[in-house]
Amino acid sequence: MDADLYQHIDPALVGNDMRMIVSDMAGRASIELKAREVGLDLSNRPDVLAEVTSRIKAAEAQGYTYDATDASVELLIREIIDGSRLSYFDIESWTTHLSGSIDRSNGAEAVVKLSTGMGRSLTVGEGVGPVDALDHALRSALVPVYPELDSCELTDFKVRILDGSAATRATTRVIVSMASPAGVWATVGVGKDVVEASWEALTDGYIYGLFKAGVAPL
């Protein structure tokens, strides 16, 4: 697709660059341009373009959004091209526990069990809430194996309730933004509660961070 057909000036001339937004209205042309942004040429891969477009539309129908989560889009494209998801660790299980006391002080604890190329680990994290505790437990398990994540930090956390009429049973969407010397990125997660959605966004965020740091997957 010729970018001059829909922009009146080269963005680079005013200090910007072109960014292709991917959403439930996306067609194959926009997916191809998005892939090109991350160095993937899909011009001769109509099968991949069709699969990515179909998967994005289906995911958006479930509550996912990709207009601000480029990392999730790239992970999906690479999964379809490679035939498997980028893998740096295998999650066995995760749990969270939130407790309160009579003086209204709250605490959260999380336990994460996973395996990496260095073996199996069980880590415990504490935080001001269940998501914070999960993040601490996950980092405690991964940083000793992947020191590249030590400089990776969570910079933003957004939660949206998708079907408010369902009250406490509402589907929840979480967008997590991260940054490291390798750049900035955002991932999305959807679940039946904020913890489940956050876990998906967090794990994908760290997976993408390892990829951006040039770490070879398992």
Tab-separated table of C-alpha atoms in Angstrom:
chain	number	residue	atom	x	y	z
A	1	MET	CA	0.000	0.000	0.000
A	2	ASP	CA	1.249	3.501	-0.892
A	3	ALA	CA	1.277	5.628	2.275
A	4	ASP	CA	1.001	8.806	0.186
A	5	LEU	CA	-2.568	7.810	-0.618
A	6	TYR	CA	-3.726	8.630	2.934
A	7	GLN	CA	-1.188	11.081	4.409
A	8	HIS	CA	-0.589	14.574	3.078
A	9	ILE	CA	3.054	14.858	4.205
A	10	ASP	CA	5.954	12.577	5.112
A	11	PRO	CA	5.813	12.362	8.951
A	12	ALA	CA	9.624	12.321	9.111
A	13	LEU	CA	9.700	15.868	7.769
A	14	VAL	CA	8.121	17.147	10.997
A	15	GLY	CA	9.935	14.867	13.419
A	16	ASN	CA	7.365	12.074	13.553
A	17	ASP	CA	7.017	8.628	12.079
A	18	MET	CA	4.183	6.582	10.647
A	19	ARG	CA	2.339	4.251	12.997
A	20	MET	CA	-0.261	1.822	11.732
A	21	ILE	CA	-3.183	1.279	14.116
A	22	VAL	CA	-4.594	-2.245	14.254
A	23	SER	CA	-8.186	-2.737	15.403
A	24	ASP	CA	-11.272	-4.822	14.740
A	25	MET	CA	-11.688	-2.811	11.526
A	26	ALA	CA	-8.255	-3.882	10.308
A	27	GLY	CA	-7.852	-5.350	6.861
A	28	ARG	CA	-4.981	-7.269	5.353
A	29	ALA	CA	-3.286	-4.106	4.087
A	30	SER	CA	-3.036	-2.574	7.568
A	31	ILE	CA	-1.758	-5.860	9.005
A	32	GLU	CA	0.894	-5.985	6.294
A	33	LEU	CA	2.009	-2.431	7.117
A	34	LYS	CA	2.096	-3.201	10.848
A	35	ALA	CA	4.253	-6.263	10.188
A	36	ARG	CA	6.569	-4.166	8.039
A	37	GLU	CA	7.028	-1.754	10.967
A	38	VAL	CA	8.625	-4.574	12.973
A	39	GLY	CA	10.715	-5.895	10.086
A	40	LEU	CA	8.432	-8.646	8.812
A	41	ASP	CA	7.585	-8.844	5.098
A	42	LEU	CA	4.193	-10.475	4.577
A	43	SER	CA	3.637	-9.217	1.031
A	44	ASN	CA	3.954	-12.762	-0.311
A	45	ARG	CA	2.265	-14.470	2.651
A	46	PRO	CA	-1.493	-14.184	2.044
A	47	ASP	CA	-2.059	-17.185	4.306
A	48	VAL	CA	-0.409	-15.423	7.253
A	49	LEU	CA	-2.236	-12.160	6.544
A	50	ALA	CA	-5.571	-13.969	6.474
A	51	GLU	CA	-4.858	-15.824	9.720
A	52	VAL	CA	-3.651	-12.732	11.584
A	53	THR	CA	-6.650	-10.712	10.425
A	54	SER	CA	-9.044	-13.475	11.446
A	55	ARG	CA	-7.405	-13.942	14.857
A	56	ILE	CA	-7.442	-10.203	15.605
A	57	LYS	CA	-11.111	-9.835	14.695
A	58	ALA	CA	-12.032	-12.851	16.838
A	59	ALA	CA	-9.992	-11.570	19.783
A	60	GLU	CA	-11.503	-8.078	19.543
A	61	ALA	CA	-14.934	-9.681	19.752
A	62	GLN	CA	-13.860	-11.178	23.093
A	63	GLY	CA	-12.728	-7.825	24.460
A	64	TYR	CA	-9.118	-7.492	23.355
A	65	THR	CA	-7.895	-4.248	21.808
A	66	TYR	CA	-4.838	-3.779	19.641
A	67	ASP	CA	-4.913	-0.089	18.719
A	68	ALA	CA	-2.447	0.727	21.530
A	69	THR	CA	-0.838	-2.652	22.200
A	70	ASP	CA	1.657	-3.137	19.394
A	71	ALA	CA	3.631	-5.741	21.348
A	72	SER	CA	0.612	-8.047	21.515
A	73	VAL	CA	0.106	-7.633	17.772
A	74	GLU	CA	3.727	-8.476	17.031
A	75	LEU	CA	3.649	-11.527	19.321
A	76	LEU	CA	0.551	-12.765	17.478
A	77	ILE	CA	2.094	-12.220	14.031
A	78	ARG	CA	5.303	-14.008	15.000
A	79	GLU	CA	3.314	-16.874	16.546
A	80	ILE	CA	1.465	-17.452	13.277
A	81	ILE	CA	4.631	-17.173	11.172
A	82	ASP	CA	6.661	-19.504	13.411
A	83	GLY	CA	3.827	-21.891	14.226
A	84	SER	CA	4.298	-21.455	17.974
A	85	ARG	CA	4.339	-18.754	20.625
A	86	LEU	CA	7.656	-17.241	21.690
A	87	SER	CA	8.602	-19.199	24.796
A	88	TYR	CA	11.044	-18.279	27.537
A	89	PHE	CA	9.334	-19.994	30.462
A	90	ASP	CA	6.535	-22.467	31.125
A	91	ILE	CA	3.980	-21.560	33.776
A	92	GLU	CA	2.951	-24.427	36.040
A	93	SER	CA	0.607	-22.451	38.274
A	94	TRP	CA	0.047	-19.145	40.013
A	95	THR	CA	-2.028	-18.149	43.015
A	96	THR	CA	-2.763	-14.942	44.901
A	97	HIS	CA	-3.996	-14.252	48.393
A	98	LEU	CA	-5.315	-10.957	49.726
A	99	SER	CA	-5.709	-10.435	53.441
A	100	GLY	CA	-6.886	-7.634	55.691
A	101	SER	CA	-6.813	-6.909	59.413
A	102	ILE	CA	-8.943	-5.148	61.955
A	103	ASP	CA	-6.820	-2.005	61.606
A	104	ARG	CA	-7.655	-1.997	57.859
A	105	SER	CA	-4.095	-2.707	56.756
A	106	ASN	CA	-4.093	-4.902	53.667
A	107	GLY	CA	-1.471	-7.161	52.187
A	108	ALA	CA	-1.224	-9.472	49.205
A	109	GLU	CA	0.873	-12.530	48.556
A	110	ALA	CA	1.409	-14.445	45.333
A	111	VAL	CA	3.054	-17.763	44.530
A	112	VAL	CA	4.337	-18.540	41.035
A	113	LYS	CA	5.595	-21.930	39.878
A	114	LEU	CA	7.359	-22.056	36.517
A	115	SER	CA	10.143	-23.722	34.562
A	116	THR	CA	12.924	-22.188	32.500
A	117	GLY	CA	16.032	-23.551	30.824
A	118	MET	CA	17.612	-23.458	34.302
A	119	GLY	CA	14.958	-25.712	35.835
A	120	ARG	CA	11.846	-25.362	37.980
A	121	SER	CA	11.315	-22.600	40.494
A	122	LEU	CA	8.763	-21.593	43.098
A	123	THR	CA	8.778	-17.946	44.122
A	124	VAL	CA	6.703	-15.870	46.517
A	125	GLY	CA	5.988	-12.193	46.095
A	126	GLU	CA	4.394	-9.617	48.376
A	127	GLY	CA	2.737	-6.396	47.268
A	128	VAL	CA	0.121	-3.768	47.934
A	129	GLY	CA	-2.394	-5.786	45.910
A	130	PRO	CA	-2.666	-9.142	44.148
A	131	VAL	CA	-1.354	-7.833	40.808
A	132	ASP	CA	1.628	-6.142	42.449
A	133	ALA	CA	2.371	-9.343	44.365
A	134	LEU	CA	2.149	-11.408	41.164
A	135	ASP	CA	4.538	-9.034	39.428
A	136	HIS	CA	7.054	-9.353	42.276
A	137	ALA	CA	6.796	-13.155	42.306
A	138	LEU	CA	7.172	-13.398	38.519
A	139	ARG	CA	10.191	-11.080	38.478
A	140	SER	CA	11.780	-13.023	41.353
A	141	ALA	CA	11.540	-16.171	39.254
A	142	LEU	CA	12.724	-14.668	35.961
A	143	VAL	CA	15.421	-12.098	36.744
A	144	PRO	CA	17.968	-14.642	38.087
A	145	VAL	CA	17.619	-16.539	34.790
A	146	TYR	CA	17.167	-13.523	32.543
A	147	PRO	CA	19.096	-10.564	34.012
A	148	GLU	CA	17.962	-8.514	31.004
A	149	LEU	CA	14.647	-8.075	32.820
A	150	ASP	CA	16.279	-6.319	35.757
A	151	SER	CA	16.117	-3.039	33.840
A	152	CYS	CA	12.555	-3.679	32.648
A	153	GLU	CA	9.907	-1.751	34.559
A	154	LEU	CA	6.147	-1.468	34.497
A	155	THR	CA	5.272	2.131	33.620
A	156	ASP	CA	1.473	2.112	33.280
A	157	PHE	CA	-1.459	-0.082	34.198
A	158	LYS	CA	-4.950	0.464	32.800
A	159	VAL	CA	-8.105	-1.458	33.676
A	160	ARG	CA	-11.430	-1.364	31.900
A	161	ILE	CA	-14.650	-3.180	32.722
A	162	LEU	CA	-16.148	-4.323	29.418
A	163	ASP	CA	-19.684	-5.271	30.405
A	164	GLY	CA	-20.705	-3.218	33.419
A	165	SER	CA	-24.187	-4.726	33.508
A	166	ALA	CA	-22.615	-7.995	34.690
A	167	ALA	CA	-21.426	-6.261	37.896
A	168	THR	CA	-18.786	-8.346	39.685
A	169	ARG	CA	-18.972	-10.989	36.932
A	170	ALA	CA	-17.915	-8.502	34.261
A	171	THR	CA	-15.154	-9.279	31.772
A	172	THR	CA	-12.090	-7.147	32.455
A	173	ARG	CA	-9.430	-5.816	30.096
A	174	VAL	CA	-5.987	-4.774	31.290
A	175	ILE	CA	-3.309	-2.938	29.313
A	176	VAL	CA	0.206	-2.991	30.748
A	177	SER	CA	2.938	-0.641	29.534
A	178	MET	CA	6.608	-1.470	30.088
A	179	ALA	CA	9.942	0.160	29.351
A	180	SER	CA	13.572	-0.908	29.205
A	181	PRO	CA	16.734	0.261	27.435
A	182	ALA	CA	15.405	-1.709	24.440
A	183	GLY	CA	12.330	0.527	24.119
A	184	VAL	CA	8.735	0.864	25.308
A	185	TRP	CA	5.810	-1.443	24.613
A	186	ALA	CA	2.303	-2.401	25.734
A	187	THR	CA	0.423	-5.689	25.994
A	188	VAL	CA	-3.208	-6.550	26.613
A	189	GLY	CA	-4.942	-9.213	28.667
A	190	VAL	CA	-8.614	-10.122	29.068
A	191	GLY	CA	-10.145	-12.265	31.783
A	192	LYS	CA	-13.090	-12.832	34.049
A	193	ASP	CA	-11.437	-10.641	36.684
A	194	VAL	CA	-8.653	-8.065	36.929
A	195	VAL	CA	-6.095	-10.557	38.260
A	196	GLU	CA	-6.542	-13.038	35.419
A	197	ALA	CA	-6.402	-10.271	32.803
A	198	SER	CA	-3.357	-8.722	34.480
A	199	TRP	CA	-1.505	-12.019	34.529
A	200	GLU	CA	-1.895	-12.435	30.760
A	201	ALA	CA	-0.744	-8.872	30.086
A	202	LEU	CA	2.195	-9.181	32.518
A	203	THR	CA	3.528	-12.457	31.152
A	204	ASP	CA	3.223	-11.273	27.553
A	205	GLY	CA	4.950	-8.041	28.545
A	206	TYR	CA	7.962	-9.871	29.958
A	207	ILE	CA	8.060	-12.247	26.996
A	208	TYR	CA	8.184	-9.290	24.648
A	209	GLY	CA	10.810	-7.596	26.809
A	210	LEU	CA	13.068	-10.629	26.504
A	211	PHE	CA	12.517	-10.720	22.774
A	212	LYS	CA	13.345	-7.020	22.424
A	213	ALA	CA	16.505	-7.578	24.463
A	214	GLY	CA	17.642	-10.161	21.908
A	215	VAL	CA	17.336	-13.174	24.196
A	216	ALA	CA	16.937	-16.454	22.294
A	217	PRO	CA	13.708	-18.301	23.169
A	218	LEU	CA	13.674	-21.855	24.480
